[in-house]
Coordinates of C-alpha atoms in Angstrom, one line a residue:
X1073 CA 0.0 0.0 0.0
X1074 CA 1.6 3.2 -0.7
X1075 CA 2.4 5.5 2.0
X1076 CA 2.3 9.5 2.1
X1077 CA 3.8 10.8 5.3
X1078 CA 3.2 14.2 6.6
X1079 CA 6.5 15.9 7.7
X1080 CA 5.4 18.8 10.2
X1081 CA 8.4 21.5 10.5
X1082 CA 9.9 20.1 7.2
X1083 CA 12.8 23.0 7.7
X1084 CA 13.7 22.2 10.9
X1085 CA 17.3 19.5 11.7
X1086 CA 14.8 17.0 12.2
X1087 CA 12.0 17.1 9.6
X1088 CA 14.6 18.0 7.0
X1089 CA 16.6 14.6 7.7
X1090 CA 13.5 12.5 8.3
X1091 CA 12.1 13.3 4.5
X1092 CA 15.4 12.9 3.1
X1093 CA 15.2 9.3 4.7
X1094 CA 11.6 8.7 4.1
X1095 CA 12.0 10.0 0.5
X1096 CA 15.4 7.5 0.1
X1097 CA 12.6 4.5 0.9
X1098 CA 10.5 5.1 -1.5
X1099 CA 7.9 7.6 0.6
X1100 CA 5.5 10.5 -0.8
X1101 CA 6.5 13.1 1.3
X1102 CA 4.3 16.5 2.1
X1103 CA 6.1 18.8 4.0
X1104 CA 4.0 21.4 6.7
X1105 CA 6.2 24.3 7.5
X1106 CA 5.8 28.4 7.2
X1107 CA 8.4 28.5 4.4
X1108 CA 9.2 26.0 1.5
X1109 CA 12.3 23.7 2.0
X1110 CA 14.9 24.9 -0.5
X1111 CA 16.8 21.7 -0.8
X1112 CA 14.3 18.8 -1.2
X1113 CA 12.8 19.0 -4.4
X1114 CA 10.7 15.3 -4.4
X1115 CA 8.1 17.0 -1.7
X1116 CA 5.2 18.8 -2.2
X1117 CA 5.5 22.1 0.3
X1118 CA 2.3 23.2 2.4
X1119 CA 2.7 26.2 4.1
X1120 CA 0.4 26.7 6.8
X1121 CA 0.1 27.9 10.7
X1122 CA 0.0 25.7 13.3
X1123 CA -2.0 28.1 15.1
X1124 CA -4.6 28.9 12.7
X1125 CA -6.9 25.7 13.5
X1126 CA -9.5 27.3 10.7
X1127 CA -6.5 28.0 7.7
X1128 CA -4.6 24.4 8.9
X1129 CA -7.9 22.5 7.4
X1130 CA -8.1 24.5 4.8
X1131 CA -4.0 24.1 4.1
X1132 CA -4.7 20.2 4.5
X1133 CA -8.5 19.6 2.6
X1134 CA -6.4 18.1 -0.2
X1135 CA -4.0 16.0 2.0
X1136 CA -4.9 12.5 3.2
X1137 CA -1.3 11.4 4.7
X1138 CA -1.1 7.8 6.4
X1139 CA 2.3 8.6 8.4
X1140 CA 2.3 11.8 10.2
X1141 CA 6.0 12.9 12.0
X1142 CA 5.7 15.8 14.5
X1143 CA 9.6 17.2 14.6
X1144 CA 8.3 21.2 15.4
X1145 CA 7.9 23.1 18.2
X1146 CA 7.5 26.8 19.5
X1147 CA 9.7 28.7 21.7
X1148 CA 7.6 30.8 24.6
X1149 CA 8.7 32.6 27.8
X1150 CA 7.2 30.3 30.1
X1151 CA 6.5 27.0 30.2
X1152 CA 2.8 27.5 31.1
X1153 CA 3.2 29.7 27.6
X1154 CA 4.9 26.6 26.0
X1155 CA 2.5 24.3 27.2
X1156 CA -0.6 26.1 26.0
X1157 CA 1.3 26.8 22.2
X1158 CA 2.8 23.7 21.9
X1159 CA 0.2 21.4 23.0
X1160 CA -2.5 23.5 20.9
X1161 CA -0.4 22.8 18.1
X1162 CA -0.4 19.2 18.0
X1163 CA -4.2 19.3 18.8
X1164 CA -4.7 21.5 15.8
X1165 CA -2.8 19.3 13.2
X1166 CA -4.7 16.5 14.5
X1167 CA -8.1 17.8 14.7
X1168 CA -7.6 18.7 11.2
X1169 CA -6.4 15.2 9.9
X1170 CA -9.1 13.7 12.0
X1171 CA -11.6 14.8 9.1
X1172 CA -10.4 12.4 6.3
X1173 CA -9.5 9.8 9.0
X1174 CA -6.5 8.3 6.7
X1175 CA -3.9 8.2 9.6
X1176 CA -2.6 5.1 11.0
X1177 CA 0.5 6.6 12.8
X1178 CA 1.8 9.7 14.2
X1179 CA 5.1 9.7 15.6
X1180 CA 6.6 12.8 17.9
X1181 CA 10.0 13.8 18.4
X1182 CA 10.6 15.6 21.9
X1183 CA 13.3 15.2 23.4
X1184 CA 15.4 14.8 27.2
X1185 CA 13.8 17.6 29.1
X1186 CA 11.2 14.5 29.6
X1187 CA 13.4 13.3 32.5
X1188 CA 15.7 16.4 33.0
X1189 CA 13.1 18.9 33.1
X1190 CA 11.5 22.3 31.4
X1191 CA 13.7 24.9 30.6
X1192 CA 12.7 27.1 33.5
X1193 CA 13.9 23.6 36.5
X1194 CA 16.5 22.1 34.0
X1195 CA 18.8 19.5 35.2
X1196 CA 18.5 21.6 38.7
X1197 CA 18.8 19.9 42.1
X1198 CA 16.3 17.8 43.6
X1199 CA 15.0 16.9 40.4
X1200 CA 17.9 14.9 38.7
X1201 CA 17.3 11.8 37.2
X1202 CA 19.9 8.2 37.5
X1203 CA 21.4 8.2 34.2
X1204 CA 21.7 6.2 32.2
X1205 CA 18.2 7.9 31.0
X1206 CA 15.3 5.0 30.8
X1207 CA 12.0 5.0 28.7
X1208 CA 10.8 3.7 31.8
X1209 CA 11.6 6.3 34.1
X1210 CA 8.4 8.3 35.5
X1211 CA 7.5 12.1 34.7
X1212 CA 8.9 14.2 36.8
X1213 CA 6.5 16.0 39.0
X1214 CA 6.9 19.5 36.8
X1215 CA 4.7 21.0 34.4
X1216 CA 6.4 20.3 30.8
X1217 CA 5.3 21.0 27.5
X1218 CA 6.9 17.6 26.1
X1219 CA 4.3 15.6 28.5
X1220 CA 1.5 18.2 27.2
X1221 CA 2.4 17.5 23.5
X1222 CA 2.5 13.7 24.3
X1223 CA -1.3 13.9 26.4
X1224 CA -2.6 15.5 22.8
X1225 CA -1.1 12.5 20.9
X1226 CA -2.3 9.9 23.5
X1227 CA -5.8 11.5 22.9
X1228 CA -6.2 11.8 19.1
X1229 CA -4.6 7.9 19.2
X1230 CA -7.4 6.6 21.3
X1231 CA -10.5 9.1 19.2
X1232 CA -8.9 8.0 15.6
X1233 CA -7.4 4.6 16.2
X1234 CA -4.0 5.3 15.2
X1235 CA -0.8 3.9 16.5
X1236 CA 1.7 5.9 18.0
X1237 CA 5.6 6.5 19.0
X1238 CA 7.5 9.2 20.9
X1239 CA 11.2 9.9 19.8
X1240 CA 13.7 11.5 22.9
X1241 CA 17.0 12.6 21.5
X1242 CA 19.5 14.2 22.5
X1243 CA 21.3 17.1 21.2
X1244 CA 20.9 16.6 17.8
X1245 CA 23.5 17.2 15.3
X1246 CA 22.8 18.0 11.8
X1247 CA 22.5 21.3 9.4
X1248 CA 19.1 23.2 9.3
X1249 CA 19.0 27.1 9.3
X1250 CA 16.9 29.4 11.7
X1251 CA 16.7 26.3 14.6
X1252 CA 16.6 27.0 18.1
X1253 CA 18.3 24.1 19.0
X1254 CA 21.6 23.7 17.3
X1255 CA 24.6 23.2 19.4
X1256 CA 26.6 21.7 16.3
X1257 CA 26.2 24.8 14.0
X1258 CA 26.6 27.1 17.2
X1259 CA 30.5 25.4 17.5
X1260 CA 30.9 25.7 14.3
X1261 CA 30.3 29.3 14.1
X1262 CA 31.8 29.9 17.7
X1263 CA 34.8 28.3 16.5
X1264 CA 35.5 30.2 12.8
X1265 CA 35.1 33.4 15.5
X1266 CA 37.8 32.2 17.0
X1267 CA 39.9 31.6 14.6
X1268 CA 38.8 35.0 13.1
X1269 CA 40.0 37.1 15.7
X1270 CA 42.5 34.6 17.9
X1271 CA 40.2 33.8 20.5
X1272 CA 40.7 30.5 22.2
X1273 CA 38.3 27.6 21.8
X1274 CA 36.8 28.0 25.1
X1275 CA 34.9 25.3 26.7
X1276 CA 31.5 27.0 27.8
X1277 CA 30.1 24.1 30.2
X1278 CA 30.2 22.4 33.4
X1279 CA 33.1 20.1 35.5
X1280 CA 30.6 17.6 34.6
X1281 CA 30.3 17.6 31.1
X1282 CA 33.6 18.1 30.6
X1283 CA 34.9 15.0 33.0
X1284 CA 31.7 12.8 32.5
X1285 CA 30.4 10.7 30.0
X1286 CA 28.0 11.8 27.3
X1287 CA 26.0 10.9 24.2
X1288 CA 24.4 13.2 21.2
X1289 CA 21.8 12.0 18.2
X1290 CA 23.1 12.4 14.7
X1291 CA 19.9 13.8 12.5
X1292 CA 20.8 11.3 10.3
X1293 CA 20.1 8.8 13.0
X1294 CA 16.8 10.5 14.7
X1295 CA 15.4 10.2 10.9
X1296 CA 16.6 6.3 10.6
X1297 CA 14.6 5.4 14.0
X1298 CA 11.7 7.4 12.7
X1299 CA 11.2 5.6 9.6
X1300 CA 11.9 1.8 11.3
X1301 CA 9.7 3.1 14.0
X1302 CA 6.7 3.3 11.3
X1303 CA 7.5 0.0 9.6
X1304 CA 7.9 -2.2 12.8
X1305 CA 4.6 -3.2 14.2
X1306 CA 6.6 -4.0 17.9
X1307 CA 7.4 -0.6 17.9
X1308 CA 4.1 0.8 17.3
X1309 CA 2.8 2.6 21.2
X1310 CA 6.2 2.8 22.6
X1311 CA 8.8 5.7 23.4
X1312 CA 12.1 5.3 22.3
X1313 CA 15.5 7.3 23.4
X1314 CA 17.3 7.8 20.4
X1315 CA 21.8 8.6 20.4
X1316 CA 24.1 7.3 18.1
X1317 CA 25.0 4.2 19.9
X1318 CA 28.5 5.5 21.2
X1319 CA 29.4 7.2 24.4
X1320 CA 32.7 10.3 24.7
X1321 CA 33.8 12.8 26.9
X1322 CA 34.1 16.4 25.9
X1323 CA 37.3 16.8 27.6
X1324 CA 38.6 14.1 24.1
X1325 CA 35.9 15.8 22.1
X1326 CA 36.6 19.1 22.5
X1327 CA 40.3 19.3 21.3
X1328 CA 39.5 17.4 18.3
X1329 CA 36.6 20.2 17.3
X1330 CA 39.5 22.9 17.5
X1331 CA 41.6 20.8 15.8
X1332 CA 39.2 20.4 12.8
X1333 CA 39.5 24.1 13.0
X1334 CA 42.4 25.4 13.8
X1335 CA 42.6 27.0 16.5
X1336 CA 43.2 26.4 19.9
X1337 CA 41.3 24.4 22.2
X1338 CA 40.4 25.7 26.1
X1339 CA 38.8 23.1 28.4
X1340 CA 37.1 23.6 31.6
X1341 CA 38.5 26.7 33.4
X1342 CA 37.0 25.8 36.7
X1343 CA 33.9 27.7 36.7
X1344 CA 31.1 27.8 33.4
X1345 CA 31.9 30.3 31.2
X1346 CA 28.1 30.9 29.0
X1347 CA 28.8 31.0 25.1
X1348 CA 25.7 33.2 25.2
X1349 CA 27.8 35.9 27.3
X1350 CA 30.9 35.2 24.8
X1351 CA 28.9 35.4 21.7
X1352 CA 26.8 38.8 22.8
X1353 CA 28.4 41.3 20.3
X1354 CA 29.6 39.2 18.1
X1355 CA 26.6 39.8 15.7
X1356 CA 28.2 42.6 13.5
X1357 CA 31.4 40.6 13.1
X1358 CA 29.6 37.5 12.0
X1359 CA 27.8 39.9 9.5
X1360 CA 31.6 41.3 8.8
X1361 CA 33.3 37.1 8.4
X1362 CA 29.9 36.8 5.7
X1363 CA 30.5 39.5 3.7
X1364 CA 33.8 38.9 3.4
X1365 CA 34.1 35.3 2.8
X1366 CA 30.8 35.6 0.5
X1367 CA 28.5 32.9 2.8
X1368 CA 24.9 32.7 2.9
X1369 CA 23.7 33.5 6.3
X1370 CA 24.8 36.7 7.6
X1371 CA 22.6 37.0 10.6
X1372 CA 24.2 35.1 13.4
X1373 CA 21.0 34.2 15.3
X1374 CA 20.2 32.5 12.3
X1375 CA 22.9 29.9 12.5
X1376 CA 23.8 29.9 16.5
X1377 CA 21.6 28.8 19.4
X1378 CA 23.9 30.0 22.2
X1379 CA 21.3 30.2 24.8
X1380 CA 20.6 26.4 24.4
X1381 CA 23.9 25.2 23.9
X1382 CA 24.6 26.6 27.1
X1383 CA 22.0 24.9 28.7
X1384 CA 23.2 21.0 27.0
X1385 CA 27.0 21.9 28.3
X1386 CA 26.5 23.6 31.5
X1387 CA 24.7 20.4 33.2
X1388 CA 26.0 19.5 36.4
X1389 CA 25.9 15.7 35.5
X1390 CA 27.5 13.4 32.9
X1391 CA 23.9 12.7 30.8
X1392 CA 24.1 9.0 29.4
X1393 CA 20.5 7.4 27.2
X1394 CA 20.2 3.9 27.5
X1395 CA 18.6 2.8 23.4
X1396 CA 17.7 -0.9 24.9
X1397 CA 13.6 -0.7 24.5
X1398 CA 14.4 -0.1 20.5
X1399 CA 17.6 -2.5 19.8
X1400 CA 15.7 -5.6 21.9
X1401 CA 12.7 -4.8 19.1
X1402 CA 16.0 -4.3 15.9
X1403 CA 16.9 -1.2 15.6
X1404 CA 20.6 -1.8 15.3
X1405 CA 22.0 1.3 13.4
X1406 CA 25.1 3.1 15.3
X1407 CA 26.7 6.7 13.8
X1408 CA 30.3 7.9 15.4
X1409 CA 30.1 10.7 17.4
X1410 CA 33.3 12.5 16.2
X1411 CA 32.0 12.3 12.6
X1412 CA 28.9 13.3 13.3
X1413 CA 30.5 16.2 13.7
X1414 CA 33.0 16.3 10.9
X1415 CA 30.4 15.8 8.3
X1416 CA 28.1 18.8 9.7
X1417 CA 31.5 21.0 9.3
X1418 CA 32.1 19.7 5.6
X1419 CA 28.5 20.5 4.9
X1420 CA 28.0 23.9 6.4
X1421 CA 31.2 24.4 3.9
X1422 CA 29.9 22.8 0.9
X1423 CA 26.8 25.1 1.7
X1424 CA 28.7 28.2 2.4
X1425 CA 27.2 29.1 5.7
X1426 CA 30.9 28.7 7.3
X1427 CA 34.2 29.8 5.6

């Protein structure tokens, strides 16, 4: 039977890599953002607003998809704020697929603030979690947005009779423009300011990233699980933590990043140093390094999420995910961690958004 999937926030690291995977297997691929995708020509673009219940259905009358994948979300100043947008907008989406009642699964990306918290309680004390992180591991006993978006799928599952699954990464690596999330791109630009202006290659985080160990989820592997995900009836209803299958410190990480670079590489200094605070003024040089090296992207909020990278390397434990509900059910496929990141650098080069 053929399959169309739906891929809401087609733009974003996530939905970008999960149509280029779905499209590799032989998918018809719609893609719901606000702007077109520029660089996946095999799917047909509806732009709509996830807010706009009345102008989704109208965006969607012609769309029946049987595979929906929900990789967006919506940044607010609360979490009561994100709660209310982000669990409206999954309601919205599915309220108007419900009409044509073509979808047999709808599968979620969130992500670790399921067991380490909202952004206003992250990772902060009397609230952290044994690591490694389990799918079995009970909410936390904070409001979250992740557990709102999850209550809107559970609920549309049980009025449409669709199957579900829930996909946790962590820190995901991969090249997508104007994300919020997007510690990869964020070194990558921190580091060519470096080497711009001599800076050293300062680690930003915590004694316990840097010392502890760690995991991160290659896009290329978030999409992978995504797709077996739909086509493995055992792995219909559950939530899976998704990494690339390895495990590193940042403190052998790090120096190899500079290296790739060429500059010089600072570890922990003994106290957390924010990127965020680093980074403040560095807007007009970034628009200075564009125009002179001829890249893409001048506006360096567009390409760095300082803010968030902060908050992945300044928490005060080692953060492990433990992938054994999907590899007891077969999902077997492992990415390196180091050239995870090598192959973002070579492609933010190829794509000129980094000299």
């Amino acid at each position: 039977m053929q399959r169309t999937a739906l891929v809401v926030g087609i733009t974003g690291i996530g939905g970008n890599h999960v149509a280029r995977e779905l499209l590799a297997n032989g998918w018809n691929v719609v893609g719901l953002s606000r702007r077109a995708p520029k660089d996946l020509p095999g799917v047909r673009h509806v732009a709509a607003d996830l807010m706009d219940p009345a102008g989704l259905k109208s965006a969607l009358a012609d769309t029946a998809p049987t595979h929906v994948f929900i990789t967006t979300w919506m940044r607010q100043d609360t979490e009561q704020e994100n709660i209310r947008v982000n669990a409206a907008l999954v309601r919205n989406l599915l309220d108007a697929l419900s009409l044509k009642k073509s979808v047999r699964h709808v599968a979620l990306v969130t992500g670790l603030k399921h067991y380490l918290g909202p952004f206003e309680a992250y990772a902060s004390s009397g609230t952290l979690p044994d690591t490694p992180l389990r799918e079995s591991q009970p909410r936390l006993p904070l409001d979250n947005f992740y557990y709102a978006q999850e209550d809107e799928v559970y609920a549309a599952a049980e009025r449409d009779r669709f199957t579900w699954s829930v996909h946790r990464p962590h820190t995901i690596i991969g090249l997508a423009v104007g994300n919020a999330m997007n510690l990869g791109t964020t070194l990558a630009v921190y580091a060519t300011i470096c080497k711009e202006t001599g800076r050293p290659f300062q680690f930003p985080g915590s004694e316990a990233q840097w010392k502890g160990l760690s995991d991160v989820t290659d896009a290329r592997m978030l999409a992978k699980q995504l797709v077996w995900a739909a086509d493995t009836d055992a792995a219909k209803n559950e939530a899976f933590n998704i990494v690339n299958g390895d495990v590193f410190r940042w403190s052998w990480l790090w120096p190899k990043l500079a290296s790739w670079f060429g500059v010089e590489a600072a570890g922990y200094s003994g106290q957390i140093q924010p990127l965020e605070a680093a980074m403040a003024q560095d807007a007009p040089l970034w628009r200075e390094i564009a125009t002179r090296h001829g890249l893409v992207e001048p506006d360096l909020d567009r390409l760095a999420s300082a803010w968030h990278t902060d908050l992945d390397l300044g928490r005060p434990l080692e953060v492990m995910t433990d992938m054994a509900n999907s590899r007891r059910l077969g999902f077997a496929a492992y990415q390196a961690t180091d050239a995870s990141f090598f192959d973002l650098f070579e492609r933010l080069r190829a794509e000129r958004l980094i000299p």
